[in-house]
Every structure is written in structure tokens, then in C-alpha cells.
């Protein structure tokens, strides 16, 4: 890459590179005996679902960052195509890890999505690591969630599902506490001296069974939700 060529003091044509990198192409420079021979341009194809996924994430109030080892102009071009404003280019694995730590130090909950070997440290450090099934084994092993078929749009569904699940858990806990706060004193005869209320053991067993049914039924509602 250009960084290595500059370190080795190998001269190359920057004007040609600027032209192609501004079009979203990544240069691979070729030299022999410190003589620049030419360059190969590699371009990533942007999947239509990627643009929609970024838009949906932003609608959910999520701040999206792009970390890449590519050239800065290439990264800026790709980010502009998909709608990302926070871009960091020429990022090494340790830089990705440092960025995750920096965001966490600001009190932010960080979700990291990646598929390469160089993403593994950041995936392991993030609050939630998400890998692609089409990625490397070490990335999958370092993450908590793996998206099948490398479809980034499933990332939005995973986040929506997690929100629904947590909301269901909180609802179940709330009603379970209310249920027991009322039911246990009634079953213990606390209201008998004042109102003469007692709970028949048959109804107590029925009430206990219905509490479990209500919790399970509320949780099963998630299956009917569309992501």
C-alpha cells in the first residue's frame, strides 16, 4: 500500500492514485528493486441491503462508525454511498481496538460488526460482537452473534429482536412481582382479620399455574412480531 511505499522511499504516481481512490477503488502498488511498476485497483461492490441496513440503524438512533484499513479517499467514497459520516481509514487491528475502548470510555454501548482476522480483538472487546458466517473462524469465535449468509441487514433484525426480548423480560418481571405481592399475603391469610378473605388451595394452585401461563404466553408473542 501507499504507506509501505513511503516508508521504503519508493516513488509512485500520486495523481493516478488520487483519481481512482476518489472513485472508491483501493490501490495495490507493485514495485521491483525500489522501482514503481504500476498498480492494481480493487473495488468493493456495495450491496443494496447495506445501504438499507445503515439507514435502518440510524432510524433506531444508533450512531454508525466505519473503521477500515483502506485508503482514506476510498473509505470516504464508500461511506458517502451508504450514508456513514463517521469514518476512520488506514486503521490497523490495534487501532480498531483502541477506537472501541475510546467509545466505551465515553459511556457508549458499542456493537462491533466484522468478518476478518484483524477484527477479532475489537469484536472480543465490544459490548456485543457480531460476525458474519462468511468471515474467518477467529472472528466468529470472538463474537457473540453470527449473522448467516453474511447479510448485514440481519444486524438490524438482531438488534430489534434483542429490544423486543428485553422488553418482554421486563414485562414478565413486573407482572410476576405484582402477582406475588397480591397473591402471597392473600394466601398467608393477611387479609382475613380485616376482610375475612382466604384463598382456597385449589384456587391458589390454579393461580400459580396461570401466572406461568401468562409469562410464557407473553414471551411467545415475540414469535408473532415482524422484524
Tab-separated table of N, CA and C in Angstrom, residues 56-211:
chain	number	residue	atom	x	y	z
A	56	UNK	N	-31.602	2.000	8.407
A	56	UNK	CA	-32.453	1.464	9.474
A	56	UNK	C	-31.787	1.597	10.842
A	57	UNK	N	-30.472	1.380	10.892
A	57	UNK	CA	-29.749	1.523	12.157
A	57	UNK	C	-29.812	2.965	12.659
A	58	UNK	N	-29.646	3.900	11.746
A	58	UNK	CA	-29.711	5.309	12.124
A	58	UNK	C	-31.118	5.695	12.572
A	59	UNK	N	-32.144	5.087	11.967
A	59	UNK	CA	-33.525	5.343	12.390
A	59	UNK	C	-33.763	4.844	13.811
A	60	UNK	N	-33.014	3.802	14.203
A	60	UNK	CA	-33.127	3.268	15.559
A	60	UNK	C	-32.349	4.121	16.569
A	61	UNK	N	-31.702	5.185	16.082
A	61	UNK	CA	-30.938	6.069	16.962
A	61	UNK	C	-29.532	5.591	17.240
A	62	UNK	N	-29.030	4.697	16.388
A	62	UNK	CA	-27.685	4.141	16.581
A	62	UNK	C	-26.671	4.955	15.779
A	63	UNK	N	-25.584	5.342	16.440
A	63	UNK	CA	-24.510	6.104	15.801
A	63	UNK	C	-23.571	5.122	15.094
A	64	UNK	N	-23.503	5.190	13.768
A	64	UNK	CA	-22.738	4.218	12.981
A	64	UNK	C	-21.353	4.764	12.637
A	65	UNK	N	-20.324	3.958	12.909
A	65	UNK	CA	-18.939	4.307	12.573
A	65	UNK	C	-18.393	3.273	11.585
A	66	UNK	N	-17.503	3.718	10.726
A	66	UNK	CA	-16.859	2.824	9.766
A	66	UNK	C	-15.352	2.842	10.018
A	67	UNK	N	-14.798	1.674	10.332
A	67	UNK	CA	-13.358	1.516	10.558
A	67	UNK	C	-12.796	0.611	9.475
A	68	UNK	N	-11.805	1.091	8.746
A	68	UNK	CA	-11.281	0.313	7.641
A	68	UNK	C	-9.791	0.563	7.449
A	69	UNK	N	-9.109	-0.431	6.947
A	69	UNK	CA	-7.694	-0.288	6.632
A	69	UNK	C	-7.460	0.288	5.254
A	70	UNK	N	-8.533	0.576	4.527
A	70	UNK	CA	-8.413	1.101	3.162
A	70	UNK	C	-7.909	2.543	3.140
A	71	UNK	N	-7.615	2.998	1.927
A	71	UNK	CA	-7.203	4.371	1.698
A	71	UNK	C	-8.307	5.328	2.159
A	72	UNK	N	-7.900	6.512	2.623
A	72	UNK	CA	-8.859	7.459	3.186
A	72	UNK	C	-9.894	7.912	2.160
A	73	UNK	N	-9.452	8.187	0.934
A	73	UNK	CA	-10.390	8.636	-0.102
A	73	UNK	C	-11.361	7.524	-0.479
A	74	UNK	N	-10.843	6.311	-0.543
A	74	UNK	CA	-11.697	5.165	-0.841
A	74	UNK	C	-12.750	4.992	0.251
A	75	UNK	N	-12.292	5.073	1.503
A	75	UNK	CA	-13.202	4.910	2.628
A	75	UNK	C	-14.265	6.006	2.639
A	76	UNK	N	-13.850	7.230	2.367
A	76	UNK	CA	-14.792	8.351	2.352
A	76	UNK	C	-15.833	8.184	1.264
A	77	UNK	N	-15.388	7.696	0.115
A	77	UNK	CA	-16.310	7.486	-1.008
A	77	UNK	C	-17.347	6.409	-0.664
A	78	UNK	N	-16.870	5.269	-0.133
A	78	UNK	CA	-17.779	4.172	0.229
A	78	UNK	C	-18.753	4.628	1.317
A	79	UNK	N	-18.230	5.346	2.311
A	79	UNK	CA	-19.072	5.818	3.416
A	79	UNK	C	-20.154	6.770	2.911
A	80	UNK	N	-19.805	7.619	1.956
A	80	UNK	CA	-20.790	8.559	1.416
A	80	UNK	C	-21.891	7.827	0.649
A	81	UNK	N	-21.534	6.703	0.026
A	81	UNK	CA	-22.514	5.933	-0.738
A	81	UNK	C	-23.538	5.261	0.175
A	82	UNK	N	-23.097	4.836	1.353
A	82	UNK	CA	-24.002	4.117	2.260
A	82	UNK	C	-24.582	5.013	3.350
A	83	UNK	N	-24.090	6.251	3.452
A	83	UNK	CA	-24.664	7.196	4.403
A	83	UNK	C	-24.012	7.221	5.767
A	84	UNK	N	-22.695	6.930	5.845
A	84	UNK	CA	-21.968	6.967	7.113
A	84	UNK	C	-21.112	8.225	7.155
A	85	UNK	N	-21.211	8.970	8.247
A	85	UNK	CA	-20.433	10.210	8.367
A	85	UNK	C	-19.184	10.044	9.229
A	86	UNK	N	-19.185	9.050	10.120
A	86	UNK	CA	-18.020	8.803	10.985
A	86	UNK	C	-17.121	7.748	10.351
A	87	UNK	N	-16.002	8.187	9.784
A	87	UNK	CA	-15.121	7.277	9.041
A	87	UNK	C	-13.691	7.396	9.551
A	88	UNK	N	-13.050	6.247	9.720
A	88	UNK	CA	-11.613	6.222	10.045
A	88	UNK	C	-10.934	5.243	9.091
A	89	UNK	N	-9.949	5.760	8.346
A	89	UNK	CA	-9.242	4.949	7.354
A	89	UNK	C	-7.826	4.633	7.829
A	90	UNK	N	-7.149	3.769	7.083
A	90	UNK	CA	-5.783	3.339	7.422
A	90	UNK	C	-5.730	2.800	8.853
A	91	UNK	N	-6.787	2.099	9.253
A	91	UNK	CA	-6.887	1.608	10.632
A	91	UNK	C	-6.313	0.200	10.729
A	92	UNK	N	-5.400	0.005	11.662
A	92	UNK	CA	-4.816	-1.311	11.936
A	92	UNK	C	-5.652	-2.004	13.015
A	93	UNK	N	-5.449	-3.314	13.220
A	93	UNK	CA	-6.227	-4.035	14.243
A	93	UNK	C	-6.179	-3.377	15.615
A	94	UNK	N	-4.975	-2.928	16.025
A	94	UNK	CA	-4.857	-2.279	17.336
A	94	UNK	C	-5.580	-0.935	17.376
A	95	UNK	N	-5.698	-0.290	16.208
A	95	UNK	CA	-6.427	0.984	16.146
A	95	UNK	C	-7.930	0.745	16.308
A	96	UNK	N	-8.431	-0.345	15.732
A	96	UNK	CA	-9.853	-0.681	15.883
A	96	UNK	C	-10.162	-0.956	17.351
A	97	UNK	N	-9.263	-1.678	17.993
A	97	UNK	CA	-9.442	-1.979	19.421
A	97	UNK	C	-9.428	-0.697	20.241
A	98	UNK	N	-8.501	0.209	19.907
A	98	UNK	CA	-8.399	1.478	20.635
A	98	UNK	C	-9.658	2.323	20.446
A	99	UNK	N	-10.233	2.273	19.244
A	99	UNK	CA	-11.452	3.034	18.970
A	99	UNK	C	-12.613	2.506	19.810
A	100	UNK	N	-12.720	1.173	19.915
A	100	UNK	CA	-13.776	0.568	20.741
A	100	UNK	C	-13.627	1.024	22.190
A	101	UNK	N	-12.396	0.994	22.702
A	101	UNK	CA	-12.143	1.414	24.090
A	101	UNK	C	-12.474	2.895	24.276
A	102	UNK	N	-12.146	3.696	23.266
A	102	UNK	CA	-12.402	5.138	23.331
A	102	UNK	C	-13.904	5.426	23.422
A	103	UNK	N	-14.686	4.725	22.601
A	103	UNK	CA	-16.139	4.923	22.622
A	103	UNK	C	-16.743	4.443	23.940
A	104	UNK	N	-16.219	3.322	24.454
A	104	UNK	CA	-16.707	2.808	25.733
A	104	UNK	C	-16.366	3.752	26.884
A	105	UNK	N	-15.207	4.412	26.784
A	105	UNK	CA	-14.807	5.372	27.816
A	105	UNK	C	-15.739	6.577	27.840
A	106	UNK	N	-16.413	6.831	26.720
A	106	UNK	CA	-17.385	7.927	26.634
A	106	UNK	C	-18.756	7.503	27.170
A	107	UNK	N	-18.824	6.265	27.671
A	107	UNK	CA	-20.068	5.766	28.242
A	107	UNK	C	-21.020	5.169	27.222
A	108	UNK	N	-20.526	4.876	26.034
A	108	UNK	CA	-21.388	4.343	24.974
A	108	UNK	C	-21.366	2.812	24.978
A	109	UNK	N	-22.515	2.233	24.632
A	109	UNK	CA	-22.620	0.787	24.461
A	109	UNK	C	-22.228	0.485	23.014
A	110	UNK	N	-21.191	-0.314	22.817
A	110	UNK	CA	-20.614	-0.495	21.485
A	110	UNK	C	-20.927	-1.874	20.918
A	111	UNK	N	-21.476	-1.867	19.706
A	111	UNK	CA	-21.692	-3.090	18.944
A	111	UNK	C	-20.703	-3.071	17.784
A	112	UNK	N	-19.904	-4.104	17.659
A	112	UNK	CA	-18.894	-4.181	16.599
A	112	UNK	C	-19.265	-5.305	15.633
A	113	UNK	N	-19.303	-4.975	14.343
A	113	UNK	CA	-19.566	-5.983	13.315
A	113	UNK	C	-18.340	-6.114	12.419
A	114	UNK	N	-17.899	-7.334	12.188
A	114	UNK	CA	-16.716	-7.560	11.349
A	114	UNK	C	-16.623	-9.003	10.916
A	115	UNK	N	-15.709	-9.266	9.983
A	115	UNK	CA	-15.589	-10.642	9.479
A	115	UNK	C	-14.156	-11.098	9.269
A	116	UNK	N	-13.184	-10.237	9.565
A	116	UNK	CA	-11.793	-10.587	9.289
A	116	UNK	C	-10.992	-10.925	10.523
A	117	UNK	N	-9.780	-11.437	10.284
A	117	UNK	CA	-8.873	-11.755	11.393
A	117	UNK	C	-8.526	-10.491	12.167
A	118	UNK	N	-8.341	-9.380	11.438
A	118	UNK	CA	-7.965	-8.131	12.105
A	118	UNK	C	-9.118	-7.507	12.898
A	119	UNK	N	-10.326	-8.062	12.759
A	119	UNK	CA	-11.468	-7.559	13.527
A	119	UNK	C	-11.631	-8.274	14.869
A	120	UNK	N	-10.947	-9.404	15.035
A	120	UNK	CA	-11.152	-10.251	16.209
A	120	UNK	C	-10.928	-9.536	17.541
A	121	UNK	N	-9.815	-8.784	17.719
A	121	UNK	CA	-9.627	-8.105	19.015
A	121	UNK	C	-10.750	-7.123	19.338
A	122	UNK	N	-11.197	-6.371	18.330
A	122	UNK	CA	-12.272	-5.396	18.540
A	122	UNK	C	-13.599	-6.098	18.822
A	123	UNK	N	-13.848	-7.223	18.138
A	123	UNK	CA	-15.078	-7.987	18.362
A	123	UNK	C	-15.132	-8.512	19.786
A	124	UNK	N	-13.987	-8.966	20.287
A	124	UNK	CA	-13.930	-9.505	21.644
A	124	UNK	C	-14.096	-8.398	22.692
A	125	UNK	N	-13.595	-7.206	22.387
A	125	UNK	CA	-13.648	-6.089	23.344
A	125	UNK	C	-15.019	-5.417	23.385
A	126	UNK	N	-15.723	-5.385	22.254
A	126	UNK	CA	-17.009	-4.690	22.170
A	126	UNK	C	-18.024	-5.289	23.139
A	127	UNK	N	-19.007	-4.478	23.521
A	127	UNK	CA	-20.072	-4.971	24.398
A	127	UNK	C	-20.844	-6.096	23.717
A	128	UNK	N	-21.037	-5.950	22.400
A	128	UNK	CA	-21.644	-7.006	21.599
A	128	UNK	C	-20.833	-7.151	20.319
A	129	UNK	N	-20.282	-8.335	20.094
A	129	UNK	CA	-19.526	-8.603	18.878
A	129	UNK	C	-20.384	-9.387	17.895
A	130	UNK	N	-20.441	-8.913	16.652
A	130	UNK	CA	-21.262	-9.563	15.629
A	130	UNK	C	-20.382	-9.906	14.433
A	131	UNK	N	-20.316	-11.188	14.089
A	131	UNK	CA	-19.501	-11.653	12.966
A	131	UNK	C	-20.395	-12.168	11.847
A	132	UNK	N	-19.811	-12.286	10.667
A	132	UNK	CA	-20.513	-12.835	9.511
A	132	UNK	C	-20.122	-14.309	9.353
A	133	UNK	N	-21.082	-15.131	9.020
A	133	UNK	CA	-20.788	-16.555	8.847
A	133	UNK	C	-19.848	-16.790	7.674
A	134	UNK	N	-19.769	-15.823	6.764
A	134	UNK	CA	-18.869	-15.929	5.609
A	134	UNK	C	-17.461	-15.448	5.956
A	135	UNK	N	-17.253	-14.992	7.195
A	135	UNK	CA	-15.959	-14.468	7.607
A	135	UNK	C	-15.036	-15.549	8.143
A	136	UNK	N	-13.979	-15.119	8.797
A	136	UNK	CA	-12.963	-16.036	9.316
A	136	UNK	C	-13.442	-16.701	10.606
A	137	UNK	N	-12.860	-17.860	10.898
A	137	UNK	CA	-13.238	-18.611	12.103
A	137	UNK	C	-12.907	-17.838	13.376
A	138	UNK	N	-11.784	-17.122	13.367
A	138	UNK	CA	-11.390	-16.406	14.575
A	138	UNK	C	-12.346	-15.248	14.856
A	139	UNK	N	-12.886	-14.639	13.810
A	139	UNK	CA	-13.871	-13.567	14.004
A	139	UNK	C	-15.156	-14.137	14.596
A	140	UNK	N	-15.577	-15.279	14.083
A	140	UNK	CA	-16.798	-15.930	14.586
A	140	UNK	C	-16.614	-16.346	16.050
A	141	UNK	N	-15.432	-16.879	16.371
A	141	UNK	CA	-15.163	-17.326	17.740
A	141	UNK	C	-15.090	-16.153	18.721
A	142	UNK	N	-14.705	-14.966	18.223
A	142	UNK	CA	-14.549	-13.799	19.091
A	142	UNK	C	-15.848	-13.039	19.306
A	143	UNK	N	-16.876	-13.382	18.543
A	143	UNK	CA	-18.124	-12.627	18.598
A	143	UNK	C	-19.186	-13.355	19.414
A	144	UNK	N	-20.230	-12.623	19.765
A	144	UNK	CA	-21.335	-13.219	20.498
A	144	UNK	C	-22.482	-13.620	19.591
A	145	UNK	N	-22.574	-12.978	18.416
A	145	UNK	CA	-23.634	-13.249	17.453
A	145	UNK	C	-23.012	-13.462	16.082
A	146	UNK	N	-23.525	-14.434	15.333
A	146	UNK	CA	-23.066	-14.672	13.962
A	146	UNK	C	-24.254	-14.549	13.017
A	147	UNK	N	-24.108	-13.689	12.006
A	147	UNK	CA	-25.163	-13.483	11.015
A	147	UNK	C	-24.966	-14.442	9.846
A	148	UNK	N	-25.995	-15.201	9.523
A	148	UNK	CA	-25.903	-16.190	8.456
A	148	UNK	C	-25.851	-15.518	7.093
A	149	UNK	N	-25.130	-16.136	6.179
A	149	UNK	CA	-25.029	-15.702	4.779
A	149	UNK	C	-24.369	-14.331	4.610
A	150	UNK	N	-23.765	-13.795	5.673
A	150	UNK	CA	-23.093	-12.510	5.557
A	150	UNK	C	-24.027	-11.368	5.223
A	151	UNK	N	-25.296	-11.496	5.538
A	151	UNK	CA	-26.296	-10.479	5.219
A	151	UNK	C	-26.336	-9.435	6.328
A	152	UNK	N	-25.832	-8.233	6.028
A	152	UNK	CA	-25.747	-7.182	7.041
A	152	UNK	C	-27.117	-6.695	7.474
A	153	UNK	N	-28.133	-6.907	6.643
A	153	UNK	CA	-29.481	-6.462	7.022
A	153	UNK	C	-29.992	-7.231	8.237
A	154	UNK	N	-29.458	-8.428	8.471
A	154	UNK	CA	-29.853	-9.213	9.651
A	154	UNK	C	-29.359	-8.564	10.940
A	155	UNK	N	-28.398	-7.656	10.830
A	155	UNK	CA	-27.911	-6.938	12.006
A	155	UNK	C	-29.031	-6.098	12.607
A	156	UNK	N	-29.808	-5.445	11.758
A	156	UNK	CA	-30.934	-4.634	12.215
A	156	UNK	C	-31.970	-5.524	12.894
A	157	UNK	N	-32.230	-6.689	12.297
A	157	UNK	CA	-33.208	-7.615	12.875
A	157	UNK	C	-32.725	-8.134	14.231
A	158	UNK	N	-31.436	-8.379	14.347
A	158	UNK	CA	-30.882	-8.871	15.614
A	158	UNK	C	-31.067	-7.838	16.725
A	159	UNK	N	-30.852	-6.573	16.400
A	159	UNK	CA	-30.999	-5.507	17.391
A	159	UNK	C	-32.470	-5.336	17.773
A	160	UNK	N	-33.359	-5.364	16.769
A	160	UNK	CA	-34.796	-5.247	17.055
A	160	UNK	C	-35.276	-6.414	17.915
A	161	UNK	N	-34.785	-7.624	17.601
A	161	UNK	CA	-35.170	-8.808	18.379
A	161	UNK	C	-34.683	-8.694	19.817
A	162	UNK	N	-33.475	-8.176	20.008
A	162	UNK	CA	-32.938	-8.026	21.368
A	162	UNK	C	-33.758	-7.014	22.168
A	163	UNK	N	-34.178	-5.916	21.513
A	163	UNK	CA	-35.018	-4.927	22.197
A	163	UNK	C	-36.355	-5.540	22.608
A	164	UNK	N	-36.966	-6.311	21.692
A	164	UNK	CA	-38.250	-6.955	21.990
A	164	UNK	C	-38.106	-7.959	23.126
A	165	UNK	N	-37.003	-8.702	23.123
A	165	UNK	CA	-36.777	-9.716	24.152
A	165	UNK	C	-36.619	-9.067	25.529
A	166	UNK	N	-35.821	-7.991	25.598
A	166	UNK	CA	-35.620	-7.308	26.874
A	166	UNK	C	-36.920	-6.673	27.374
A	167	UNK	N	-37.710	-6.140	26.442
A	167	UNK	CA	-38.992	-5.554	26.828
A	167	UNK	C	-39.924	-6.631	27.400
A	168	UNK	N	-39.916	-7.805	26.778
A	168	UNK	CA	-40.727	-8.921	27.276
A	168	UNK	C	-40.276	-9.393	28.646
A	169	UNK	N	-38.970	-9.440	28.867
A	169	UNK	CA	-38.431	-9.859	30.165
A	169	UNK	C	-38.864	-8.888	31.267
A	170	UNK	N	-38.782	-7.592	30.963
A	170	UNK	CA	-39.176	-6.582	31.954
A	170	UNK	C	-40.670	-6.662	32.254
A	171	UNK	N	-41.478	-6.898	31.224
A	171	UNK	CA	-42.925	-7.048	31.440
A	171	UNK	C	-43.228	-8.254	32.311
A	172	UNK	N	-42.548	-9.371	32.026
A	172	UNK	CA	-42.762	-10.589	32.813
A	172	UNK	C	-42.373	-10.386	34.276
A	173	UNK	N	-41.248	-9.710	34.495
A	173	UNK	CA	-40.813	-9.449	35.867
A	173	UNK	C	-41.803	-8.546	36.591
A	174	UNK	N	-42.290	-7.519	35.899
A	174	UNK	CA	-43.233	-6.584	36.518
A	174	UNK	C	-44.501	-7.306	36.965
A	175	UNK	N	-45.111	-8.079	36.063
A	175	UNK	CA	-46.361	-8.755	36.401
A	175	UNK	C	-46.146	-9.874	37.417
A	176	UNK	N	-44.987	-10.506	37.367
A	176	UNK	CA	-44.698	-11.555	38.359
A	176	UNK	C	-44.619	-10.953	39.760
A	177	UNK	N	-43.971	-9.783	39.875
A	177	UNK	CA	-43.880	-9.120	41.177
A	177	UNK	C	-45.263	-8.681	41.659
A	178	UNK	N	-46.056	-8.083	40.761
A	178	UNK	CA	-47.405	-7.638	41.133
A	178	UNK	C	-48.244	-8.824	41.583
A	179	UNK	N	-48.146	-9.908	40.803
A	179	UNK	CA	-48.907	-11.124	41.087
A	179	UNK	C	-48.588	-11.665	42.479
A	180	UNK	N	-47.297	-11.716	42.796
A	180	UNK	CA	-46.876	-12.294	44.075
A	180	UNK	C	-47.104	-11.343	45.242
A	181	UNK	N	-46.982	-10.037	44.988
A	181	UNK	CA	-47.230	-9.070	46.059
A	181	UNK	C	-48.679	-9.154	46.536
A	182	UNK	N	-49.580	-9.430	45.606
A	182	UNK	CA	-51.002	-9.566	45.957
A	182	UNK	C	-51.328	-10.977	46.456
A	183	UNK	N	-50.798	-11.982	45.720
A	183	UNK	CA	-51.176	-13.366	45.997
A	183	UNK	C	-50.613	-13.945	47.281
A	184	UNK	N	-49.356	-13.675	47.590
A	184	UNK	CA	-48.729	-14.274	48.771
A	184	UNK	C	-49.386	-13.803	50.078
A	185	UNK	N	-49.600	-12.501	50.278
A	185	UNK	CA	-50.307	-12.088	51.519
A	185	UNK	C	-51.720	-12.671	51.618
A	186	UNK	N	-52.402	-12.774	50.449
A	186	UNK	CA	-53.751	-13.342	50.450
A	186	UNK	C	-53.715	-14.805	50.866
A	187	UNK	N	-52.740	-15.555	50.304
A	187	UNK	CA	-52.621	-16.980	50.645
A	187	UNK	C	-52.189	-17.172	52.103
A	188	UNK	N	-51.439	-16.229	52.636
A	188	UNK	CA	-50.955	-16.334	54.027
A	188	UNK	C	-52.023	-15.924	55.047
A	189	UNK	N	-53.157	-15.417	54.578
A	189	UNK	CA	-54.239	-15.031	55.486
A	189	UNK	C	-54.085	-13.655	56.083
A	190	UNK	N	-53.264	-12.815	55.463
A	190	UNK	CA	-53.016	-11.475	55.994
A	190	UNK	C	-54.286	-10.619	55.984
A	191	UNK	N	-55.168	-10.855	55.003
A	191	UNK	CA	-56.386	-10.043	54.885
A	191	UNK	C	-57.590	-10.633	55.652
A	192	UNK	N	-57.404	-11.815	56.275
A	192	UNK	CA	-58.534	-12.466	56.958
A	192	UNK	C	-59.064	-11.673	58.162
A	193	UNK	N	-58.178	-11.152	59.025
A	193	UNK	CA	-58.702	-10.400	60.181
A	193	UNK	C	-59.503	-9.165	59.766
A	194	UNK	N	-59.122	-8.536	58.649
A	194	UNK	CA	-59.782	-7.295	58.261
A	194	UNK	C	-60.996	-7.525	57.360
A	195	UNK	N	-60.849	-8.417	56.377
A	195	UNK	CA	-61.909	-8.601	55.384
A	195	UNK	C	-62.491	-10.017	55.357
A	196	UNK	N	-61.852	-10.924	56.054
A	196	UNK	CA	-62.319	-12.304	56.048
A	196	UNK	C	-61.973	-13.041	54.762
A	197	UNK	N	-60.927	-12.532	54.046
A	197	UNK	CA	-60.530	-13.159	52.779
A	197	UNK	C	-59.550	-14.291	53.011
A	198	UNK	N	-59.803	-15.421	52.419
A	198	UNK	CA	-58.883	-16.556	52.408
A	198	UNK	C	-58.792	-17.096	50.989
A	199	UNK	N	-57.699	-17.770	50.685
A	199	UNK	CA	-57.501	-18.317	49.342
A	199	UNK	C	-57.548	-19.839	49.423
A	200	UNK	N	-58.538	-20.404	48.777
A	200	UNK	CA	-58.671	-21.854	48.733
A	200	UNK	C	-57.443	-22.462	48.052
A	201	UNK	N	-56.872	-23.562	48.590
A	201	UNK	CA	-55.686	-24.174	47.979
A	201	UNK	C	-55.882	-24.526	46.506
A	202	UNK	N	-57.119	-24.877	46.146
A	202	UNK	CA	-57.378	-25.212	44.738
A	202	UNK	C	-57.181	-23.977	43.856
A	203	UNK	N	-57.717	-22.849	44.293
A	203	UNK	CA	-57.559	-21.608	43.534
A	203	UNK	C	-56.112	-21.117	43.576
A	204	UNK	N	-55.444	-21.396	44.692
A	204	UNK	CA	-54.031	-20.999	44.799
A	204	UNK	C	-53.192	-21.735	43.753
A	205	UNK	N	-53.452	-23.046	43.608
A	205	UNK	CA	-52.736	-23.825	42.593
A	205	UNK	C	-53.064	-23.359	41.189
A	206	UNK	N	-54.344	-23.042	40.975
A	206	UNK	CA	-54.772	-22.545	39.660
A	206	UNK	C	-54.101	-21.196	39.350
A	207	UNK	N	-54.071	-20.330	40.373
A	207	UNK	CA	-53.458	-19.009	40.181
A	207	UNK	C	-51.966	-19.143	39.861
A	208	UNK	N	-51.303	-20.084	40.528
A	208	UNK	CA	-49.872	-20.298	40.270
A	208	UNK	C	-49.638	-20.786	38.846
A	209	UNK	N	-50.505	-21.688	38.406
A	209	UNK	CA	-50.386	-22.207	37.043
A	209	UNK	C	-50.642	-21.102	36.020
A	210	UNK	N	-51.623	-20.253	36.283
A	210	UNK	CA	-51.957	-19.180	35.351
A	210	UNK	C	-50.849	-18.133	35.275
A	211	UNK	N	-50.127	-17.937	36.395
A	211	UNK	CA	-49.006	-16.984	36.357
A	211	UNK	C	-47.930	-17.469	35.387
